[in-house]
mmCIF file with all atom_site columns, C-alpha atoms in Angstrom:
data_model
loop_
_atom_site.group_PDB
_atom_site.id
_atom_site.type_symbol
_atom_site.label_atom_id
_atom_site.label_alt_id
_atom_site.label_comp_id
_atom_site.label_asym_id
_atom_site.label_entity_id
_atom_site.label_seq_id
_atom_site.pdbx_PDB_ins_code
_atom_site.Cartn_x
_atom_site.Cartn_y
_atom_site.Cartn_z
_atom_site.occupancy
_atom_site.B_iso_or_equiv
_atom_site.pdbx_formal_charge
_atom_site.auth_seq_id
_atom_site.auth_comp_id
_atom_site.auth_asym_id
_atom_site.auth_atom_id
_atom_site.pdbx_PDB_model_num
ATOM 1  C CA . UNK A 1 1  ? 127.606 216.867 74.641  1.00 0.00 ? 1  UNK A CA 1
ATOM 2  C CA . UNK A 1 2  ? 129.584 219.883 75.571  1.00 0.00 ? 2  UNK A CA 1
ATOM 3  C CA . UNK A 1 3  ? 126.424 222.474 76.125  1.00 0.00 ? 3  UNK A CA 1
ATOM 4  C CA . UNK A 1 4  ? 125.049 219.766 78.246  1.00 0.00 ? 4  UNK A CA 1
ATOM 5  C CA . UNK A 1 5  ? 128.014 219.927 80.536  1.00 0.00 ? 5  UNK A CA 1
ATOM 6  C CA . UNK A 1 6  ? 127.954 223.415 80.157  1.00 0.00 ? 6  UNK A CA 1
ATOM 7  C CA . UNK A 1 7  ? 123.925 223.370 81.130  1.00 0.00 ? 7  UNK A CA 1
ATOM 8  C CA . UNK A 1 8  ? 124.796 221.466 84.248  1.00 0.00 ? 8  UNK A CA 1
ATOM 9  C CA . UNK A 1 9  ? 127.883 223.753 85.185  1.00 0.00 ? 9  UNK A CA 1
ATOM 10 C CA . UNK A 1 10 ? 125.357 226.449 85.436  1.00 0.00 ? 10 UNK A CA 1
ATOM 11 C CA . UNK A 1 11 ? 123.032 224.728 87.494  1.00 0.00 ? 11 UNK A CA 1
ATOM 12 C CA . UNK A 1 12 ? 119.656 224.463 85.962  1.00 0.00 ? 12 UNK A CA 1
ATOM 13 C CA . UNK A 1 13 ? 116.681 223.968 88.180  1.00 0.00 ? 13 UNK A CA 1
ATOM 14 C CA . UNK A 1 14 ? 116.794 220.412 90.078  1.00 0.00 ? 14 UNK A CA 1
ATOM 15 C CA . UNK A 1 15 ? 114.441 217.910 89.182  1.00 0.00 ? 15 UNK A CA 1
ATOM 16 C CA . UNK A 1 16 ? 111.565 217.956 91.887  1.00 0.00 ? 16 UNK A CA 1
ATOM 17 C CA . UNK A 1 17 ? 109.928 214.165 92.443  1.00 0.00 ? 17 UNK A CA 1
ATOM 18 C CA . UNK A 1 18 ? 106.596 214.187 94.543  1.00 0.00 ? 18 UNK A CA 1
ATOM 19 C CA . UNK A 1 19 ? 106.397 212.560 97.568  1.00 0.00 ? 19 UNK A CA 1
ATOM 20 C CA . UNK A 1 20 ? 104.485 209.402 96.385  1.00 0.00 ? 20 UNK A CA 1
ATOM 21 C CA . UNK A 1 21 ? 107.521 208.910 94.142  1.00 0.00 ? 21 UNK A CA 1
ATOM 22 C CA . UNK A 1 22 ? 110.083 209.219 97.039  1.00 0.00 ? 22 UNK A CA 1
ATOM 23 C CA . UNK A 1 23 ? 107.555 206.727 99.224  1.00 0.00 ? 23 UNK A CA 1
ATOM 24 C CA . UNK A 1 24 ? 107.616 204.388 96.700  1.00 0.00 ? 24 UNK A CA 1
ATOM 25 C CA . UNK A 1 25 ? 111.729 204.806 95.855  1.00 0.00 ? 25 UNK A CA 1
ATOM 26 C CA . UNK A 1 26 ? 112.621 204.466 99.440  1.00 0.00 ? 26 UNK A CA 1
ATOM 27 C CA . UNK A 1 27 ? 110.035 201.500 99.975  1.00 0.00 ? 27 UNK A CA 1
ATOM 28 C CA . UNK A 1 28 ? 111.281 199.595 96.913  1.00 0.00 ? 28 UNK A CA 1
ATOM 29 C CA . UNK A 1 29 ? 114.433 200.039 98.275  1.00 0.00 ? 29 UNK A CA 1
ATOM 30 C CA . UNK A 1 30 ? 114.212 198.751 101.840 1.00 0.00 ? 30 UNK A CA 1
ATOM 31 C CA . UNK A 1 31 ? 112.414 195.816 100.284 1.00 0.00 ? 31 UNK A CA 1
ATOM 32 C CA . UNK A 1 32 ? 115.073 194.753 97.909  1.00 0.00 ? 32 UNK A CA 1
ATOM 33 C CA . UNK A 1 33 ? 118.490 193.514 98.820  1.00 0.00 ? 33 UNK A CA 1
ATOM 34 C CA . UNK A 1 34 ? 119.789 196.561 96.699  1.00 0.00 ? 34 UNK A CA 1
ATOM 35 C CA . UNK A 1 35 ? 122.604 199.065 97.099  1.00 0.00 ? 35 UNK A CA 1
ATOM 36 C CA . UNK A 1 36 ? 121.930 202.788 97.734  1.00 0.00 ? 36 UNK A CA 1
ATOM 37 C CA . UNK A 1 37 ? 123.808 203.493 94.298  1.00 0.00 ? 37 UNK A CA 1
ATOM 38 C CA . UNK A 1 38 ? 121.827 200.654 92.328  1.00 0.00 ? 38 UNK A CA 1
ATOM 39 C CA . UNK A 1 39 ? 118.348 201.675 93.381  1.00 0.00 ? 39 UNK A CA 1
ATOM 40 C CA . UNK A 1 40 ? 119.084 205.556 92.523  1.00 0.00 ? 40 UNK A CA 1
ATOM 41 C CA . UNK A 1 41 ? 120.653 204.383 89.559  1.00 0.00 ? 41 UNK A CA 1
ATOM 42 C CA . UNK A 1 42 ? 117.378 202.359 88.516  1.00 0.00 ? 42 UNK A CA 1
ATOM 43 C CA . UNK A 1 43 ? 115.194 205.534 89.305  1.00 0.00 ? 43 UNK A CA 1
ATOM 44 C CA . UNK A 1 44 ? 117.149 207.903 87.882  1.00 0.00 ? 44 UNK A CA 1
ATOM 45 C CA . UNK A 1 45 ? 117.622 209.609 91.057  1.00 0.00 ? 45 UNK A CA 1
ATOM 46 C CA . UNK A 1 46 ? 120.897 211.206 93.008  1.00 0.00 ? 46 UNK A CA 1
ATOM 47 C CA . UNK A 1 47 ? 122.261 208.733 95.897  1.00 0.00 ? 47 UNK A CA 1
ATOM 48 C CA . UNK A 1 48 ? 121.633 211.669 98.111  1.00 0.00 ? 48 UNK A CA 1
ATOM 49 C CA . UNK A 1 49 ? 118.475 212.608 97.327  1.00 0.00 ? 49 UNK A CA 1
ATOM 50 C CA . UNK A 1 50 ? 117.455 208.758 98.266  1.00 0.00 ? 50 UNK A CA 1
ATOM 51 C CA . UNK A 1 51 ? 119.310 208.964 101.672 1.00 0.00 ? 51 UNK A CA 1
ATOM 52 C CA . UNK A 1 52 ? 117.788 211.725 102.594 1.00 0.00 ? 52 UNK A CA 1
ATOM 53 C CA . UNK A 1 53 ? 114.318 210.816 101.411 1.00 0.00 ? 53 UNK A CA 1
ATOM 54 C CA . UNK A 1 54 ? 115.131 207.296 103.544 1.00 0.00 ? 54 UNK A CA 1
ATOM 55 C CA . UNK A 1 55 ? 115.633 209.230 106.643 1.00 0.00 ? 55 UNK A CA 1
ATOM 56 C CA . UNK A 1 56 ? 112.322 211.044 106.047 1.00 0.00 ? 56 UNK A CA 1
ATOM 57 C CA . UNK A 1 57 ? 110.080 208.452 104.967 1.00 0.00 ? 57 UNK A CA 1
ATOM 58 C CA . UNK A 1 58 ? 111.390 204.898 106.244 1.00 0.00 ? 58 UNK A CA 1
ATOM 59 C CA . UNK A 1 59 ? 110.280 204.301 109.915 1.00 0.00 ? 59 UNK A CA 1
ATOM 60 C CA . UNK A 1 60 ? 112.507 204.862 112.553 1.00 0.00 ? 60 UNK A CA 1
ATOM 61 C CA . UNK A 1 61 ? 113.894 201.293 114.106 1.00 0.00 ? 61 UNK A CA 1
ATOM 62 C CA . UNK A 1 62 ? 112.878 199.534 117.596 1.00 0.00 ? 62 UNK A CA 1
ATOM 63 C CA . UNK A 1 63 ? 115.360 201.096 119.819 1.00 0.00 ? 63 UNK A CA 1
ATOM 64 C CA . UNK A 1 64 ? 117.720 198.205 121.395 1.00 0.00 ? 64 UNK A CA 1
ATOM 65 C CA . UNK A 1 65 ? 117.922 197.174 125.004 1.00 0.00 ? 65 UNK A CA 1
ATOM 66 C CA . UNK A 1 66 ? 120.876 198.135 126.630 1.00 0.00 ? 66 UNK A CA 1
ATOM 67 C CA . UNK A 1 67 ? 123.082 195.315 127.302 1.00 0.00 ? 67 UNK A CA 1
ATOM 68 C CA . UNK A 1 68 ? 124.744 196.826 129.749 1.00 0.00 ? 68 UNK A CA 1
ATOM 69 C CA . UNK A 1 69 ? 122.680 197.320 132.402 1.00 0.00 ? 69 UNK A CA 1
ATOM 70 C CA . UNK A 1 70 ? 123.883 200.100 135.262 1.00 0.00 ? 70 UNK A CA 1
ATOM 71 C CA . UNK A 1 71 ? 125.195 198.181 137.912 1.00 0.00 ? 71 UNK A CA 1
ATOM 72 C CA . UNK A 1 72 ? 125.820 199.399 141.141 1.00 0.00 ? 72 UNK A CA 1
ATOM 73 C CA . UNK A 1 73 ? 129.646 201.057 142.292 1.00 0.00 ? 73 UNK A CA 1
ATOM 74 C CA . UNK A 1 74 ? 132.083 198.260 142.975 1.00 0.00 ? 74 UNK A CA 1
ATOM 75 C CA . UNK A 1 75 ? 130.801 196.368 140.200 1.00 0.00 ? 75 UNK A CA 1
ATOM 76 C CA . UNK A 1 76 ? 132.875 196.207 137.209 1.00 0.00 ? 76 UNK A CA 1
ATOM 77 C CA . UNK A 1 77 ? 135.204 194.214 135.693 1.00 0.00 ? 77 UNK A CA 1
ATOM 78 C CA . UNK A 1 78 ? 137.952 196.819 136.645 1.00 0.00 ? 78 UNK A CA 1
ATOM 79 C CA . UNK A 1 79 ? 137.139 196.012 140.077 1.00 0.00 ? 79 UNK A CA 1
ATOM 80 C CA . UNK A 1 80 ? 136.355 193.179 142.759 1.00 0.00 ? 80 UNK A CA 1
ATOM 81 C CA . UNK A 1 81 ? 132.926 191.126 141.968 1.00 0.00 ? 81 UNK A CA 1
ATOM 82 C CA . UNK A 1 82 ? 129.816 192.664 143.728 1.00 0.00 ? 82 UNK A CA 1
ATOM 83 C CA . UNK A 1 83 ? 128.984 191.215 147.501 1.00 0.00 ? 83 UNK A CA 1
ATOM 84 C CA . UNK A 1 84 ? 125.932 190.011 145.834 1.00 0.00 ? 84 UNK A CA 1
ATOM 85 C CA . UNK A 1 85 ? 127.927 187.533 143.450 1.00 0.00 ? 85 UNK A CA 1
ATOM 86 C CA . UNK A 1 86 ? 129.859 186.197 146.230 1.00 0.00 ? 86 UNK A CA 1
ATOM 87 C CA . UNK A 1 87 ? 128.150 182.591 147.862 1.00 0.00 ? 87 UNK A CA 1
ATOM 88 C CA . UNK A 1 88 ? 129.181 180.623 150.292 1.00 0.00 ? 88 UNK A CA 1
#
């Protein structure tokens, strides 16, 4: 047990997965309602190898409408309603 630590205090060379692995960690992943920590756990992998590898591989979301639409000068809740909202 003690020259294992001892291996890993030196720093062997890292374990290098190819990239149909990593597809297929980060997929499995994103499919499952699993933690970050369980799914690297399962595959034998570091947490921040599969983080990283999610950020490569995984596609990038829908961007999200702005909810707050630019409204013109005068207009905020800071200030008096816009002549536009006013009716007689």
């Amino acid at each position: 047990m003690e020259e294992a630590l001892k291996e890993r205090k030196k720093g062997g060379t890292p374990k290098k997965y190819d990239e149909q692995f990593r597809r297929s960690v980060v997929e499995h992943w994103a499919q499952s309602d699993k933690t970050a920590a369980t799914v690297a756990k399962e595959f034998g992998v570091n947490i921040w190898n599969l983080r990283d590898w999610k950020r490569r591989y995984e596609p990038p979301l829908k961007p999200v409408m702005d909810r707050n639409p630019i409204r013109p000068r005068g207009c905020g809740w800071r200030t008096r309603p816009c002549a536009s909202n006013w009716r007689e």
